[in-house]
CSV table of C-alpha atoms in Angstrom, one decimal:
chain,number,residue,atom,x,y,z
A,414,UNK,CA,-11.2,40.9,59.0
A,415,UNK,CA,-9.6,43.3,56.6
A,416,UNK,CA,-9.8,41.9,53.0
A,417,UNK,CA,-7.1,44.2,51.8
A,418,UNK,CA,-4.9,43.7,54.8
A,419,UNK,CA,-4.2,46.1,57.7
A,420,UNK,CA,-2.1,49.1,56.6
A,421,UNK,CA,0.8,47.8,58.6
A,422,UNK,CA,0.8,44.5,56.8
A,423,UNK,CA,0.0,45.7,53.3
A,424,UNK,CA,3.7,46.5,52.4
A,425,UNK,CA,4.5,42.8,52.9
A,426,UNK,CA,3.0,42.1,49.5
A,427,UNK,CA,5.6,44.3,47.7
A,428,UNK,CA,8.4,43.2,50.0
A,429,UNK,CA,7.8,39.6,49.1
A,430,UNK,CA,7.5,40.5,45.4
A,431,UNK,CA,10.9,42.0,45.6
A,432,UNK,CA,12.2,38.7,46.9
A,433,UNK,CA,10.5,36.7,44.1
A,434,UNK,CA,7.5,35.5,46.1
A,435,UNK,CA,4.0,36.2,45.0
A,436,UNK,CA,1.6,37.0,47.8
A,437,UNK,CA,-2.1,37.7,47.8
A,438,UNK,CA,-4.6,38.7,50.5
A,439,UNK,CA,-7.6,36.3,51.0
A,440,UNK,CA,-10.4,36.2,53.5
A,441,UNK,CA,-10.4,33.2,55.7
A,442,UNK,CA,-14.1,32.3,55.3
A,443,UNK,CA,-14.3,32.9,51.5
A,444,UNK,CA,-15.6,29.6,50.1
A,445,UNK,CA,-14.0,30.2,46.7
A,446,UNK,CA,-10.4,30.2,48.0
A,447,UNK,CA,-8.5,27.0,47.5
A,448,UNK,CA,-6.2,27.1,50.5
A,449,UNK,CA,-4.4,23.9,49.4
A,450,UNK,CA,-3.0,25.8,46.4
A,451,UNK,CA,-0.7,28.0,48.5
A,452,UNK,CA,2.8,27.1,49.6
A,453,UNK,CA,2.2,29.0,52.8
A,454,UNK,CA,-0.9,30.7,54.4
A,455,UNK,CA,-0.2,33.3,57.1
A,456,UNK,CA,-2.9,34.4,59.5
A,457,UNK,CA,-3.0,38.2,59.8
A,458,UNK,CA,-6.0,40.5,60.4
A,459,UNK,CA,-8.7,37.9,61.1
A,460,UNK,CA,-10.2,40.0,63.9
A,461,UNK,CA,-13.7,38.8,63.3
A,462,UNK,CA,-13.0,35.3,64.6
A,463,UNK,CA,-14.1,35.9,68.2
A,464,UNK,CA,-17.8,35.6,67.3
A,465,UNK,CA,-17.2,32.4,65.4
A,466,UNK,CA,-14.3,30.7,67.2
A,467,UNK,CA,-15.3,27.1,66.4
A,468,UNK,CA,-15.7,27.9,62.7
A,469,UNK,CA,-12.4,29.7,62.7
A,470,UNK,CA,-10.6,26.8,64.3
A,471,UNK,CA,-12.2,24.3,61.9
A,472,UNK,CA,-11.0,26.5,59.0
A,473,UNK,CA,-7.5,26.6,60.5
A,474,UNK,CA,-7.4,22.8,60.7
A,475,UNK,CA,-8.4,22.5,57.1
A,476,UNK,CA,-5.4,24.5,55.9
A,477,UNK,CA,-2.4,22.3,55.3
A,478,UNK,CA,0.4,24.9,55.5
A,479,UNK,CA,-0.7,27.5,58.0
A,480,UNK,CA,1.3,29.9,60.2
A,481,UNK,CA,0.8,29.9,63.0
A,482,UNK,CA,-0.7,26.4,62.8
A,483,UNK,CA,-4.2,25.2,63.9
A,484,UNK,CA,-3.1,23.7,67.3
A,485,UNK,CA,-1.6,27.0,68.3
A,486,UNK,CA,-4.7,28.9,67.2
A,487,UNK,CA,-7.0,26.5,69.0
A,488,UNK,CA,-5.1,27.0,72.3
A,489,UNK,CA,-4.5,30.7,71.9
A,490,UNK,CA,-7.9,32.0,70.8
A,491,UNK,CA,-9.3,31.4,74.3
A,492,UNK,CA,-7.6,33.5,77.0
A,493,UNK,CA,-8.1,30.7,79.4
A,494,UNK,CA,-4.6,29.7,78.4
A,495,UNK,CA,-3.5,32.5,80.7
A,496,UNK,CA,-4.7,30.4,83.7
A,497,UNK,CA,-2.5,27.5,82.5
A,498,UNK,CA,0.5,29.9,82.2
A,499,UNK,CA,-0.1,31.3,85.7
A,500,UNK,CA,-0.2,27.8,87.1
A,501,UNK,CA,3.2,27.2,85.3
A,502,UNK,CA,4.7,30.1,87.2
A,503,UNK,CA,4.5,32.8,84.6
A,504,UNK,CA,3.4,36.1,86.3
A,505,UNK,CA,0.0,37.1,85.0
A,506,UNK,CA,-2.6,39.7,86.0
A,507,UNK,CA,-4.6,38.4,88.9
A,508,UNK,CA,-7.8,37.0,87.4
A,509,UNK,CA,-11.2,35.8,88.5
A,510,UNK,CA,-12.7,33.3,86.0
A,511,UNK,CA,-16.5,33.1,85.7
A,512,UNK,CA,-18.0,30.0,84.1
A,513,UNK,CA,-21.4,30.3,82.3
A,514,UNK,CA,-22.3,26.7,83.4
A,515,UNK,CA,-22.4,28.0,87.0
A,516,UNK,CA,-25.5,30.1,86.1
A,517,UNK,CA,-24.4,32.8,88.5
A,518,UNK,CA,-27.1,35.2,89.8
A,519,UNK,CA,-26.5,39.0,89.9
A,520,UNK,CA,-25.9,38.7,93.6
A,521,UNK,CA,-23.3,36.0,93.1
A,522,UNK,CA,-21.5,38.1,90.5
A,523,UNK,CA,-21.7,41.1,92.8
A,524,UNK,CA,-20.0,39.2,95.6
A,525,UNK,CA,-17.2,38.1,93.3
A,526,UNK,CA,-16.3,41.5,91.9
A,527,UNK,CA,-13.4,43.3,93.5
A,528,UNK,CA,-14.3,45.4,96.6
A,529,UNK,CA,-11.6,47.9,96.0
A,530,UNK,CA,-10.0,49.7,93.0
A,531,UNK,CA,-10.9,49.7,89.3
A,532,UNK,CA,-11.3,46.5,87.4
A,533,UNK,CA,-11.8,45.1,83.9
A,534,UNK,CA,-14.4,42.7,82.6
A,535,UNK,CA,-13.9,40.8,79.3
A,536,UNK,CA,-14.8,37.5,77.7
A,537,UNK,CA,-12.0,34.9,77.3
A,538,UNK,CA,-12.7,34.8,73.6
A,539,UNK,CA,-12.2,38.3,72.2
A,540,UNK,CA,-10.0,40.3,69.9
A,541,UNK,CA,-9.1,44.0,69.9
A,542,UNK,CA,-10.7,44.8,73.2
A,543,UNK,CA,-14.2,43.9,72.0
A,544,UNK,CA,-16.8,43.5,74.8
A,545,UNK,CA,-14.2,44.7,77.3
A,546,UNK,CA,-14.8,47.4,79.8
A,547,UNK,CA,-13.2,49.1,82.8
A,548,UNK,CA,-15.3,49.8,85.9
A,549,UNK,CA,-14.8,52.0,89.0
A,550,UNK,CA,-16.1,50.0,92.0
A,551,UNK,CA,-17.1,52.9,94.3
A,552,UNK,CA,-20.1,54.0,92.3
A,553,UNK,CA,-23.4,52.2,92.4
A,554,UNK,CA,-24.1,52.9,88.7
A,555,UNK,CA,-20.7,51.4,87.6
A,556,UNK,CA,-21.3,48.3,89.8
A,557,UNK,CA,-24.7,47.8,88.3
A,558,UNK,CA,-23.3,48.1,84.7
A,559,UNK,CA,-20.5,45.7,85.6
A,560,UNK,CA,-22.9,43.1,86.8
A,561,UNK,CA,-25.1,43.5,83.8
A,562,UNK,CA,-22.0,43.3,81.5
A,563,UNK,CA,-20.9,40.0,83.1
A,564,UNK,CA,-24.4,38.5,83.1
A,565,UNK,CA,-24.9,39.3,79.4
A,566,UNK,CA,-21.6,37.6,78.5
A,567,UNK,CA,-22.4,34.6,80.7
A,568,UNK,CA,-25.9,34.2,79.4
A,569,UNK,CA,-24.6,34.1,75.9
A,570,UNK,CA,-22.4,31.1,76.9
A,571,UNK,CA,-19.1,33.0,77.1
A,572,UNK,CA,-16.5,32.5,79.8
A,573,UNK,CA,-15.6,35.8,81.6
A,574,UNK,CA,-12.4,37.2,83.1
A,575,UNK,CA,-12.4,39.8,85.8
A,576,UNK,CA,-9.0,41.5,86.4
A,577,UNK,CA,-7.9,44.5,88.6
A,578,UNK,CA,-7.0,47.5,86.5
A,579,UNK,CA,-3.3,48.1,87.0
A,580,UNK,CA,-2.8,51.8,87.4
A,581,UNK,CA,0.8,51.7,86.3
A,582,UNK,CA,-0.5,51.3,82.7
A,583,UNK,CA,-1.7,54.9,82.8
A,584,UNK,CA,1.9,56.1,83.3
A,585,UNK,CA,4.0,53.4,81.6
A,586,UNK,CA,1.6,52.0,79.1
A,587,UNK,CA,1.4,48.4,77.8
A,588,UNK,CA,4.5,47.0,76.2
A,589,UNK,CA,4.5,44.4,73.3
A,590,UNK,CA,7.6,42.4,72.4
A,591,UNK,CA,7.5,40.9,68.9
A,592,UNK,CA,9.3,37.7,67.9
A,593,UNK,CA,9.8,36.3,64.4
A,594,UNK,CA,10.8,32.6,64.1
A,595,UNK,CA,11.6,32.6,67.8
A,596,UNK,CA,14.0,35.6,67.7
A,597,UNK,CA,13.3,38.9,69.3
A,598,UNK,CA,12.6,41.5,66.6
A,599,UNK,CA,11.3,44.8,68.2
A,600,UNK,CA,9.2,46.3,70.9
A,601,UNK,CA,6.5,48.9,71.0
A,602,UNK,CA,4.5,50.6,73.8
A,603,UNK,CA,0.8,51.1,73.7
A,604,UNK,CA,-1.1,54.0,75.4
A,605,UNK,CA,-3.8,53.1,77.9
A,606,UNK,CA,-7.0,52.0,76.0
A,607,UNK,CA,-9.5,51.6,78.8
A,608,UNK,CA,-10.3,55.0,80.5
A,609,UNK,CA,-12.6,55.0,83.5
A,610,UNK,CA,-16.2,54.6,82.3
A,611,UNK,CA,-15.0,53.0,79.1
A,612,UNK,CA,-17.9,51.0,77.7
A,613,UNK,CA,-17.6,47.6,75.9
A,614,UNK,CA,-16.3,48.1,72.4
A,615,UNK,CA,-18.7,46.7,69.7
A,616,UNK,CA,-16.6,47.3,66.6
A,617,UNK,CA,-14.0,45.1,64.9
A,618,UNK,CA,-11.2,46.4,67.1
A,619,UNK,CA,-10.2,49.5,69.1
A,620,UNK,CA,-7.5,51.7,67.6
A,621,UNK,CA,-4.2,51.6,69.3
A,622,UNK,CA,-1.6,54.4,69.8
A,623,UNK,CA,1.9,53.0,69.6
A,624,UNK,CA,5.5,54.1,69.9
A,625,UNK,CA,8.8,52.3,69.6
A,626,UNK,CA,10.7,51.4,72.8
A,627,UNK,CA,13.8,49.5,73.9
A,628,UNK,CA,12.8,46.3,75.7
A,629,UNK,CA,14.3,46.0,79.2
A,630,UNK,CA,16.1,42.9,80.4
A,631,UNK,CA,13.1,42.2,82.7
A,632,UNK,CA,10.7,42.4,79.8
A,633,UNK,CA,12.8,40.1,77.6
A,634,UNK,CA,13.1,37.6,80.5
A,635,UNK,CA,9.3,37.6,80.9
A,636,UNK,CA,8.8,37.1,77.2
A,637,UNK,CA,11.2,34.1,77.2
A,638,UNK,CA,9.3,32.6,80.2
A,639,UNK,CA,6.0,33.0,78.4
A,640,UNK,CA,7.2,31.5,75.2
A,641,UNK,CA,8.9,28.6,77.0
A,642,UNK,CA,5.6,27.8,78.8
A,643,UNK,CA,3.8,27.8,75.4
A,644,UNK,CA,6.4,25.4,74.0
A,645,UNK,CA,5.9,23.1,77.0
A,646,UNK,CA,2.1,23.1,76.5
A,647,UNK,CA,2.0,22.9,72.7
A,648,UNK,CA,5.1,20.8,72.0
A,649,UNK,CA,6.1,20.6,68.4
A,650,UNK,CA,3.4,23.0,67.2
A,651,UNK,CA,5.1,25.8,69.2
A,652,UNK,CA,8.5,25.0,67.5
A,653,UNK,CA,7.0,26.0,64.2
A,654,UNK,CA,5.6,29.4,65.2
A,655,UNK,CA,6.3,32.1,62.7
A,656,UNK,CA,5.4,35.0,64.9
A,657,UNK,CA,4.6,35.8,68.5
A,658,UNK,CA,3.7,39.0,70.4
A,659,UNK,CA,4.1,39.1,74.1
A,660,UNK,CA,2.0,41.8,75.8
A,661,UNK,CA,2.9,42.9,79.3
A,662,UNK,CA,2.1,45.5,81.9
A,663,UNK,CA,4.1,46.8,84.9
A,664,UNK,CA,2.7,45.3,88.1
A,665,UNK,CA,2.3,47.3,91.3
A,666,UNK,CA,6.0,46.6,92.1
A,667,UNK,CA,7.1,47.8,88.7
A,668,UNK,CA,8.1,44.4,87.5
A,669,UNK,CA,6.4,43.2,84.2
A,670,UNK,CA,3.6,40.8,84.3
A,671,UNK,CA,2.0,39.0,81.3
A,672,UNK,CA,-1.2,40.4,79.9
A,673,UNK,CA,-1.5,38.3,76.7
A,674,UNK,CA,0.6,36.0,74.6
A,675,UNK,CA,-0.6,36.8,71.0
A,676,UNK,CA,0.0,33.9,68.7
A,677,UNK,CA,-3.0,34.1,66.4
A,678,UNK,CA,-3.5,37.4,64.6
A,679,UNK,CA,-1.6,40.1,66.4
A,680,UNK,CA,-0.6,43.4,64.8
A,681,UNK,CA,3.2,43.3,64.5
A,682,UNK,CA,3.8,47.0,64.0
A,683,UNK,CA,6.4,46.7,61.3
A,684,UNK,CA,6.2,50.5,60.5
A,685,UNK,CA,7.4,51.3,64.1
A,686,UNK,CA,10.8,49.6,63.8
A,687,UNK,CA,13.2,49.9,60.8
A,688,UNK,CA,14.1,46.5,59.4
A,689,UNK,CA,11.1,44.7,61.1
A,690,UNK,CA,9.3,44.3,57.8
A,691,UNK,CA,12.4,43.0,56.0
A,692,UNK,CA,13.0,40.5,58.8
A,693,UNK,CA,9.4,39.2,58.6
A,694,UNK,CA,9.6,39.0,54.8
A,695,UNK,CA,12.8,37.1,54.9
A,696,UNK,CA,11.3,34.6,57.3
A,697,UNK,CA,8.4,34.1,55.0
A,698,UNK,CA,10.7,33.5,52.0
A,699,UNK,CA,12.6,31.0,54.0
A,700,UNK,CA,9.5,29.1,54.8
A,701,UNK,CA,8.2,29.2,51.2
A,702,UNK,CA,11.6,27.9,50.0
A,703,UNK,CA,11.5,25.1,52.4
A,704,UNK,CA,8.2,23.9,50.9
A,705,UNK,CA,10.2,23.3,47.7
């Protein structure tokens, strides 16, 4: 977490003050904070939750006026939700799911890893590319490191995802579409983060290099499908979502496929799009006013 807010979020405090709303930054696990005293609590840069997911969800369920709410957070903080979305027809990155309860041996992991092409290994509960690495299958050293990486995650009780690395990302990058109160706000594109030989990130998050882009019709259509699937699963909780970020990559055929649906604590890149900060501040004011 960042107790003074991420630099992209920090201007929200002044923007809200200009609209007559007092805002303060608080740390989610600070025992001295009375969360019931706020008209609205907005989850932002809580990027340390992945090591304490159960504790984080329990905290979310204790906050009476939280955006996004606890049921959304409980579902979205484990990337296993992607399996559900894929089964609902949303195009996702092809994924192999490894369960720690299977107690897979090194040989069993080896036989499950892709035989061709680069691939990515990551835990299903993670933030900011932590414990995520890209491997090149045709070197014995990389294969051994990949097996060790997966075993370490599984032995610690974590579920693991193995996905092919989509080479189009090296050319086109990863695109993120940001929505505020269900309405499309802006889009940004992220440079590739996982070069060959990239080792698991141990810090709070990996720095991203972003630029503003125009969302294509295909990207907007995929975002709509992903959000509709979330509404189907979450019901009324999804109807109250303040923000959403839909991350996607171009597939081998160039059509976008879902990488992640970020509903918990995503960077929203206000500085990259004129008017984005004001739209978000206005949405917050409307919610605070609705609380009376």
